GROMACS .gro file of C-alpha atoms in nm:
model
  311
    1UNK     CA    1  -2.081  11.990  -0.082
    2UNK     CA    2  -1.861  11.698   0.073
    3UNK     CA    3  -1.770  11.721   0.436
    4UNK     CA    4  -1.421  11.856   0.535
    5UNK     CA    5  -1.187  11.578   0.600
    6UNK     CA    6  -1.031  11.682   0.935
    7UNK     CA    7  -0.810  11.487   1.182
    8UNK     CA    8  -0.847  11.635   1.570
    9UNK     CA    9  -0.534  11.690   1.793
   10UNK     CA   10  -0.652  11.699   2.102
   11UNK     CA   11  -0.583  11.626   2.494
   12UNK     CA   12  -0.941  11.587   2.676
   13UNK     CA   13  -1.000  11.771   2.861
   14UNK     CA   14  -1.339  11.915   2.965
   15UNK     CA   15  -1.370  12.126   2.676
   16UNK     CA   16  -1.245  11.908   2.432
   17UNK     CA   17  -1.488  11.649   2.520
   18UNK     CA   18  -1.759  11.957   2.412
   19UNK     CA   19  -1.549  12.032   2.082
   20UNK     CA   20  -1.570  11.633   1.985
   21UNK     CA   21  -1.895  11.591   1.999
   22UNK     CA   22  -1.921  11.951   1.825
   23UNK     CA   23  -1.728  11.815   1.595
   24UNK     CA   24  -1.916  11.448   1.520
   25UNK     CA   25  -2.289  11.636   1.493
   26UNK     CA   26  -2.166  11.882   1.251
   27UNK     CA   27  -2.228  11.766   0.916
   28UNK     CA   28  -1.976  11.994   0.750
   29UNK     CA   29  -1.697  11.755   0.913
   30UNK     CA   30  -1.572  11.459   0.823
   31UNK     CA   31  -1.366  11.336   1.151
   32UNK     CA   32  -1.079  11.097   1.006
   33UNK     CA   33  -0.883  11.059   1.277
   34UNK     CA   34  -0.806  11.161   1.657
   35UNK     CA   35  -0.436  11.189   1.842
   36UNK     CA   36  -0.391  11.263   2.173
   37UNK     CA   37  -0.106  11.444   2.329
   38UNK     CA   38  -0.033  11.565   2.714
   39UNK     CA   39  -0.173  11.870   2.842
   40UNK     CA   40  -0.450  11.937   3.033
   41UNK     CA   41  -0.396  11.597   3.170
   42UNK     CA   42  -0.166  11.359   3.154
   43UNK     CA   43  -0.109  11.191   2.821
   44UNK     CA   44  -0.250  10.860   2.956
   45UNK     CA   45  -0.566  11.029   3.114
   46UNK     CA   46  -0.669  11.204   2.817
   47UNK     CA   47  -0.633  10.914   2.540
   48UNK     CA   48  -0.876  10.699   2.800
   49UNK     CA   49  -1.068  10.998   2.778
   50UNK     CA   50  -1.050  11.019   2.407
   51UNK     CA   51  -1.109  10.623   2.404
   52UNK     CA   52  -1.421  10.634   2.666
   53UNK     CA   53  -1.577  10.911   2.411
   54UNK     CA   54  -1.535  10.752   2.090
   55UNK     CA   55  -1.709  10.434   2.250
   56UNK     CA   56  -1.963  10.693   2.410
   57UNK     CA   57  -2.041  10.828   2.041
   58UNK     CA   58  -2.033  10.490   1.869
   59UNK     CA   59  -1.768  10.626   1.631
   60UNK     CA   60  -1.513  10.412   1.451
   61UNK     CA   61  -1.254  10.631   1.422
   62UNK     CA   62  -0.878  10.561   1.524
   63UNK     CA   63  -0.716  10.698   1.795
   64UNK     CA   64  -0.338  10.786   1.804
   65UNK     CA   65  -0.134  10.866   2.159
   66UNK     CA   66   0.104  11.096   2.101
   67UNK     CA   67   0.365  11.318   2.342
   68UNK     CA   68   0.379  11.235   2.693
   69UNK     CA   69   0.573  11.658   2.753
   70UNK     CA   70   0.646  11.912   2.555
   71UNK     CA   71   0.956  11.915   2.256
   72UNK     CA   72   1.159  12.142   2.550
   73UNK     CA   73   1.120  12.323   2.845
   74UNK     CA   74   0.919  12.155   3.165
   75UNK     CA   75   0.582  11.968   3.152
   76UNK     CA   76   0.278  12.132   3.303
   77UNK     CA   77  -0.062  12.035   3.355
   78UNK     CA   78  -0.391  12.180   3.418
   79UNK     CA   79  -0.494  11.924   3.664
   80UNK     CA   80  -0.586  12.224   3.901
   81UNK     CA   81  -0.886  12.304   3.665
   82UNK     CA   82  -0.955  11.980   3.455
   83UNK     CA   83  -0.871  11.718   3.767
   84UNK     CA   84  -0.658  11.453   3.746
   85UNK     CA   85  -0.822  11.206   3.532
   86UNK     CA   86  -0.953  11.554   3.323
   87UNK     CA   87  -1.273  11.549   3.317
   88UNK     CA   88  -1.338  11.613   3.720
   89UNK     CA   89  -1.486  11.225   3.759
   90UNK     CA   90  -1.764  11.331   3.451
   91UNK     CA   91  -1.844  10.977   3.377
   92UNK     CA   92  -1.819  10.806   3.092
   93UNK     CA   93  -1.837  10.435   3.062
   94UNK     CA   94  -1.507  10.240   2.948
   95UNK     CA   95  -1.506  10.042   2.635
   96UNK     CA   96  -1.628   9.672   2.642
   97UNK     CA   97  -1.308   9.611   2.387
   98UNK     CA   98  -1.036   9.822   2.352
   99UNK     CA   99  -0.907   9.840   2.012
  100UNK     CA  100  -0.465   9.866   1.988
  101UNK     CA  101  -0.413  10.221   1.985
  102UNK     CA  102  -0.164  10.362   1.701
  103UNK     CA  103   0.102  10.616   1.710
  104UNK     CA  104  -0.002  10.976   1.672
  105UNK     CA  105   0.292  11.026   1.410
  106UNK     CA  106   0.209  10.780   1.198
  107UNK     CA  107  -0.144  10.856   1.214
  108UNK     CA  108  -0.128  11.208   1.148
  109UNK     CA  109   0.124  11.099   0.846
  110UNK     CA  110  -0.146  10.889   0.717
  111UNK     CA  111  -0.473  11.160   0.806
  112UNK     CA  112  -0.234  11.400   0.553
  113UNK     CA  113  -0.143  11.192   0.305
  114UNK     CA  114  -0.370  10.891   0.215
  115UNK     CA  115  -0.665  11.038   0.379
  116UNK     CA  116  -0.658  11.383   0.196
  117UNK     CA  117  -0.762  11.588   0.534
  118UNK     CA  118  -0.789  11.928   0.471
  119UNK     CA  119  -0.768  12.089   0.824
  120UNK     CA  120  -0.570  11.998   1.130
  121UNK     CA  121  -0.806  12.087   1.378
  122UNK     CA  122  -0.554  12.121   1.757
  123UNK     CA  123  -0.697  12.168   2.093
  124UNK     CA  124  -0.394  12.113   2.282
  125UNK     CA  125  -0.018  12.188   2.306
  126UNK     CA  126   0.115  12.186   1.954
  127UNK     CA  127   0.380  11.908   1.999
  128UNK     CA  128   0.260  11.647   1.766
  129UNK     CA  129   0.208  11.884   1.517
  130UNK     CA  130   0.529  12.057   1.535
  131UNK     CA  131   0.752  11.720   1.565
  132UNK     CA  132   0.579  11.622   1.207
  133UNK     CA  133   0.606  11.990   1.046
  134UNK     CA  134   0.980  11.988   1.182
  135UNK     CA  135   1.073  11.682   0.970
  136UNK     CA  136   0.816  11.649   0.702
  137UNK     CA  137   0.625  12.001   0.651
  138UNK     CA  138   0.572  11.894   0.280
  139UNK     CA  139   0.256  11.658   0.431
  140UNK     CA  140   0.086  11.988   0.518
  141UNK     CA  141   0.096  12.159   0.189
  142UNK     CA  142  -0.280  12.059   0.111
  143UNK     CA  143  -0.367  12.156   0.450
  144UNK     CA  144  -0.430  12.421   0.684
  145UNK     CA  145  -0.406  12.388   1.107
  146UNK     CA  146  -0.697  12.583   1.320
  147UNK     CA  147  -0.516  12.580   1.667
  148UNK     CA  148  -0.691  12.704   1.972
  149UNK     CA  149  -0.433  12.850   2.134
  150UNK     CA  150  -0.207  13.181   2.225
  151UNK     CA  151  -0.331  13.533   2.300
  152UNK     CA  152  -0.195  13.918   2.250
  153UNK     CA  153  -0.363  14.014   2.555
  154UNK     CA  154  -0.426  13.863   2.890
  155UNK     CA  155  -0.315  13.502   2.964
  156UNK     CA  156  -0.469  13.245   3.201
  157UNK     CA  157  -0.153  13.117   3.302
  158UNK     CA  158   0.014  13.365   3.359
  159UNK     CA  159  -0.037  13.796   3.235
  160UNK     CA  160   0.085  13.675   2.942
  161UNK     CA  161   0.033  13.356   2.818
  162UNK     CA  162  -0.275  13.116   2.732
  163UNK     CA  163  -0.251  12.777   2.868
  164UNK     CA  164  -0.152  12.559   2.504
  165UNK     CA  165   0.131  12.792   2.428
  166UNK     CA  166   0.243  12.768   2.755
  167UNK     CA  167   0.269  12.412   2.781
  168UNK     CA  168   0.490  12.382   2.494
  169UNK     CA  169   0.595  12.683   2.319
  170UNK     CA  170   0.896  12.552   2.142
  171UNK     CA  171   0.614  12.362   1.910
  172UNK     CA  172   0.451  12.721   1.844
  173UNK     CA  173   0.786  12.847   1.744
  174UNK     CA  174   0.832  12.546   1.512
  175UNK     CA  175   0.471  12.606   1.363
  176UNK     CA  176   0.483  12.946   1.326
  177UNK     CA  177   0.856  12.925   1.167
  178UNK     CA  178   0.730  12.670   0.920
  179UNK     CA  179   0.491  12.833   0.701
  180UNK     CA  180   0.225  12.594   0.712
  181UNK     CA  181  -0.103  12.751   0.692
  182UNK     CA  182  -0.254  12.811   1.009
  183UNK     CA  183  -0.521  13.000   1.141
  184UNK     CA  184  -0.527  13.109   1.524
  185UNK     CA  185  -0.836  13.101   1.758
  186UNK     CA  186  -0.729  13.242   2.086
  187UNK     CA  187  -0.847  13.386   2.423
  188UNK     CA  188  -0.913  13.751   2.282
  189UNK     CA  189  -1.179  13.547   2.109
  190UNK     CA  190  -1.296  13.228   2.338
  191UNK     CA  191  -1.323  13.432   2.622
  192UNK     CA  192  -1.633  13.596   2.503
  193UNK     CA  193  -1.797  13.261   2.387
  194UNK     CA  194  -1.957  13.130   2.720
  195UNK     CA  195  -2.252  12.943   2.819
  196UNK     CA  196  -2.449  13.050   3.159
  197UNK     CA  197  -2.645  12.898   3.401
  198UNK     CA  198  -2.977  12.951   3.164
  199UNK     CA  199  -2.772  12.737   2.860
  200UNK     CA  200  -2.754  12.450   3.127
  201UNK     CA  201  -3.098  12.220   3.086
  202UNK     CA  202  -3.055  12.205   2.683
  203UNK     CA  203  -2.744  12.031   2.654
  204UNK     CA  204  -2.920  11.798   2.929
  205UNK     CA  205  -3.270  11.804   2.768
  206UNK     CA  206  -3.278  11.406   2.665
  207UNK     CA  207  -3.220  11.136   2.887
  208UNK     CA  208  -2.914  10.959   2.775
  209UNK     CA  209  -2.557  10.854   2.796
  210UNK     CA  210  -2.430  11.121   2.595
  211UNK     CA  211  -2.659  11.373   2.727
  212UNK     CA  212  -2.552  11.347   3.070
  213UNK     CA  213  -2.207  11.340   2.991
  214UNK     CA  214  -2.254  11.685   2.808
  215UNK     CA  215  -2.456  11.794   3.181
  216UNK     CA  216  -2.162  11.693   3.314
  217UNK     CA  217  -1.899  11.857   3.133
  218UNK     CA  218  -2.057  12.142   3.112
  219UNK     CA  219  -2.152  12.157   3.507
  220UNK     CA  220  -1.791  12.065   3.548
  221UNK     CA  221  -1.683  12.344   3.370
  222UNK     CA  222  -1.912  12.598   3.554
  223UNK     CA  223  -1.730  12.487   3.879
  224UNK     CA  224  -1.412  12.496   3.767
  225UNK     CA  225  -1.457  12.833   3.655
  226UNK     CA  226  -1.594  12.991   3.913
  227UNK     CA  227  -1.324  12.841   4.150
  228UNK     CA  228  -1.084  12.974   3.886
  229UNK     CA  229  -1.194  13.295   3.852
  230UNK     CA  230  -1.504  13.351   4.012
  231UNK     CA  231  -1.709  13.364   3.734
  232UNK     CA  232  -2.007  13.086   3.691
  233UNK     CA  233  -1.970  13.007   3.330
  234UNK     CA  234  -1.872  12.726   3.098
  235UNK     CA  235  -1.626  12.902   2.848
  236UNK     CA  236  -1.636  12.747   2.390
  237UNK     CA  237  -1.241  12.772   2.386
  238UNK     CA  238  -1.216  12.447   2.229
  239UNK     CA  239  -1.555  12.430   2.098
  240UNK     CA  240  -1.442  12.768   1.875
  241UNK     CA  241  -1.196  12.602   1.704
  242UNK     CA  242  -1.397  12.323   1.573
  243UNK     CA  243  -1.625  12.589   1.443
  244UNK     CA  244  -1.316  12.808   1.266
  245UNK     CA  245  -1.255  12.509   1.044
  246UNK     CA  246  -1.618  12.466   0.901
  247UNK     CA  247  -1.779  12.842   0.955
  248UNK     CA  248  -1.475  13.089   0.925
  249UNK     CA  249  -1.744  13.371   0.899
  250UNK     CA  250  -1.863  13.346   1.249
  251UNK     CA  251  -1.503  13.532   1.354
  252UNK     CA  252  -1.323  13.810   1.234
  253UNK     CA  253  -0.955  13.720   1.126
  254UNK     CA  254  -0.643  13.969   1.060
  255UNK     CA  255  -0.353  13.843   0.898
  256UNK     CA  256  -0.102  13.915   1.190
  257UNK     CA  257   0.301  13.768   1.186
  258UNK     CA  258   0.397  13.645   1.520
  259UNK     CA  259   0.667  13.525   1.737
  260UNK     CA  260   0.645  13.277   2.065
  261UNK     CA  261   0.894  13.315   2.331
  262UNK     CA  262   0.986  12.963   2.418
  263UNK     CA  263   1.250  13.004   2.691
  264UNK     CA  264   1.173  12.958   3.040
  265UNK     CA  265   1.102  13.284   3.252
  266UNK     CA  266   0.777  13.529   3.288
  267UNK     CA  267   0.786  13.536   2.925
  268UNK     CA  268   0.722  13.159   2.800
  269UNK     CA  269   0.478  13.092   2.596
  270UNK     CA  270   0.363  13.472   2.498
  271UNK     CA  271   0.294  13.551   2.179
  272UNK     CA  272   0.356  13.879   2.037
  273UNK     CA  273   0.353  14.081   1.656
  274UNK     CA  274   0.635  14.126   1.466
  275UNK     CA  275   0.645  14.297   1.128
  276UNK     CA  276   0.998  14.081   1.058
  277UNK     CA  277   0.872  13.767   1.124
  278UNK     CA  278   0.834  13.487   0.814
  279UNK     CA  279   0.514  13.414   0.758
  280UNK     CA  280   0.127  13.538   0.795
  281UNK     CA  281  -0.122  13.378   1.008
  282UNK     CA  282  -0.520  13.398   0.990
  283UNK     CA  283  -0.572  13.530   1.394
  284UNK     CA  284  -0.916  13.536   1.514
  285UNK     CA  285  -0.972  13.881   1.661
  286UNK     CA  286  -1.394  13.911   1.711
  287UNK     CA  287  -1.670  13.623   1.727
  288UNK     CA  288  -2.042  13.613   1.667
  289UNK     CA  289  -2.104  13.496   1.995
  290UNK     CA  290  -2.472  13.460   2.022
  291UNK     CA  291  -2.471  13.268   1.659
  292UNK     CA  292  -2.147  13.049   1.810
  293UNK     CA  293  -2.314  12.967   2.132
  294UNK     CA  294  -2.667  12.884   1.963
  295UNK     CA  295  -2.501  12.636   1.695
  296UNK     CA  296  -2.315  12.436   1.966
  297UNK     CA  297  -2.642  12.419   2.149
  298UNK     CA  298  -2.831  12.354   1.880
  299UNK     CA  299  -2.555  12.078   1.723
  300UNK     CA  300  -2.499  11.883   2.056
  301UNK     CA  301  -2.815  11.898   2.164
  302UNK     CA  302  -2.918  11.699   1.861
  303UNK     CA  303  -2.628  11.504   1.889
  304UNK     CA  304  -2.699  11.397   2.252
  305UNK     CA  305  -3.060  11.294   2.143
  306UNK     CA  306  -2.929  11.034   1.794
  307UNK     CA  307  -3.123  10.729   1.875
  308UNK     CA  308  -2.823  10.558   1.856
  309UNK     CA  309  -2.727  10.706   2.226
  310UNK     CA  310  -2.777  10.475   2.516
  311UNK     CA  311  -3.033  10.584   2.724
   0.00000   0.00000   0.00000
């Protein structure tokens, strides 16, 4: 069978630097494009980011910037967790040319429509999604989005809400009132997908550029964590989504309808069930998370060790 075509929203982002390279050694995807938009850093950390990786992974694929803050409400960050420049001083070596980066609109317009993508796979805030559903939702009717995002349990921003929502919940609303096919991977479900201490030396095993950039992510993201929350552990949440678009079966979905509160107040950005709301969504609720955590292994690993990596 072909690839998937998919185009990655994303803002990098420890974790989404794990879920592109996920992403590039799984043969089941077909990456076609890559926008950018502010969240766990600002807008013009995480396109370098998204610039340094693409040169890291000798991958000629455009890059879009997108939204700088969310459609309404206040910006936030996760600077706290991610650091400023969002990847906690990981290194990854700039480009020796930068190419002109495009806009994310126009390159999202262009992943839907002349490059037949079939999934929308978003990491991030879902502003540049929602600003193009909000004016043009007939370039997703061939298309579904796989959004890591949102929870109807515990939040790590605040008791109720998970991080992307947070950031810009007016997009959810607009999503979620739009009817465009989406399917929800949240932190009921990304919680419970973790590497440990143990997982550490085979994303490192090979000596190269890409190799220790995974180590370093991935060592990053222990600290961070345990900082966070105490616990010393490197947590899939972005990494799941990538693997929602190509392997549905690893998770367990229920069609649930939901609503986002996107006001300011203790109740931004939480996502609840409601029976009268429009349309269905696909919303993880269980993982196989042994089989998840070996495939990213196993994937990146590989990945990390392509001969075309610099050693």
């Amino acid at each position: 069978m072909s690839p998937v075509r998919v185009h990655i929203d994303t803002d990098p982002g420890l974790d989404d630097l794990l879920a592109l390279a996920f992403a590039l050694a799984s043969p089941e995807l077909s990456v076609e494009a890559i926008t950018t938009v502010s969240g766990n850093a600002s807008l013009e950390a995480v396109t370098e980011n998204a610039r340094r990786f693409m040169t890291l992974a000798d991958a000629a694929i455009p890059i879009g910037a997108g939204a700088a803050g969310p459609l309404a409400l206040s910006r936030i960050d996760a600077t706290g967790f991610h650091g400023a420049d969002g990847r906690r001083g990981v290194e990854i070596a700039e480009p020796a040319a930068r190419a002109p980066l495009g806009s994310a609109r126009e390159l999202l317009r262009r992943s839907l429509g002349e490059r037949g993508v079939e999934r929308v796979i978003a990491l991030g805030p879902l502003t540049n999604v929602a600003a193009l559903v909000a004016d043009e939702p007939e370039l997703f009717a061939n298309a579904e989005v796989v959004w890591m995002g949102g929870t109807l349990g515990s939040g790590n921003v605040t008791r109720e809400a998970e991080f992307n929502a947070f950031a810009d919940p007016r997009a959810v609303r607009v999503v979620l009132e739009s009817g465009v096919r989406l399917r929800v991977v949240g932190l009921e479900v990304t919680e419970r997908v973790a590497l440990r201490a143990v997982d550490l030396n085979l994303a490192g095993a090979r000596a190269t550029a890409r190799g220790r950039m995974l180590d370093g992510a991935l060592r990053a993201l222990f600290c961070a964590e345990h900082a966070f929350s105490g616990e010393p552990a490197a947590y899939l949440h972005d990494p799941c989504a990538v693997a929602a678009s190509f392997a549905p079966g690893l998770f367990d979905f229920q069609r649930k309808r939901l609503l986002a509160s996107d006001s300011e107040g203790r109740e931004r950005g939480r996502l609840r069930v409601d029976r009268d709301a429009g349309h269905e969504v696909h919303y993880a609720v269980a993982a196989r998370e042994s089989a998840l955590t070996a495939l990213f292994l196993e994937r990146v690993t590989e990945w990390a060790s392509d001969a075309r990596a610099a050693s």
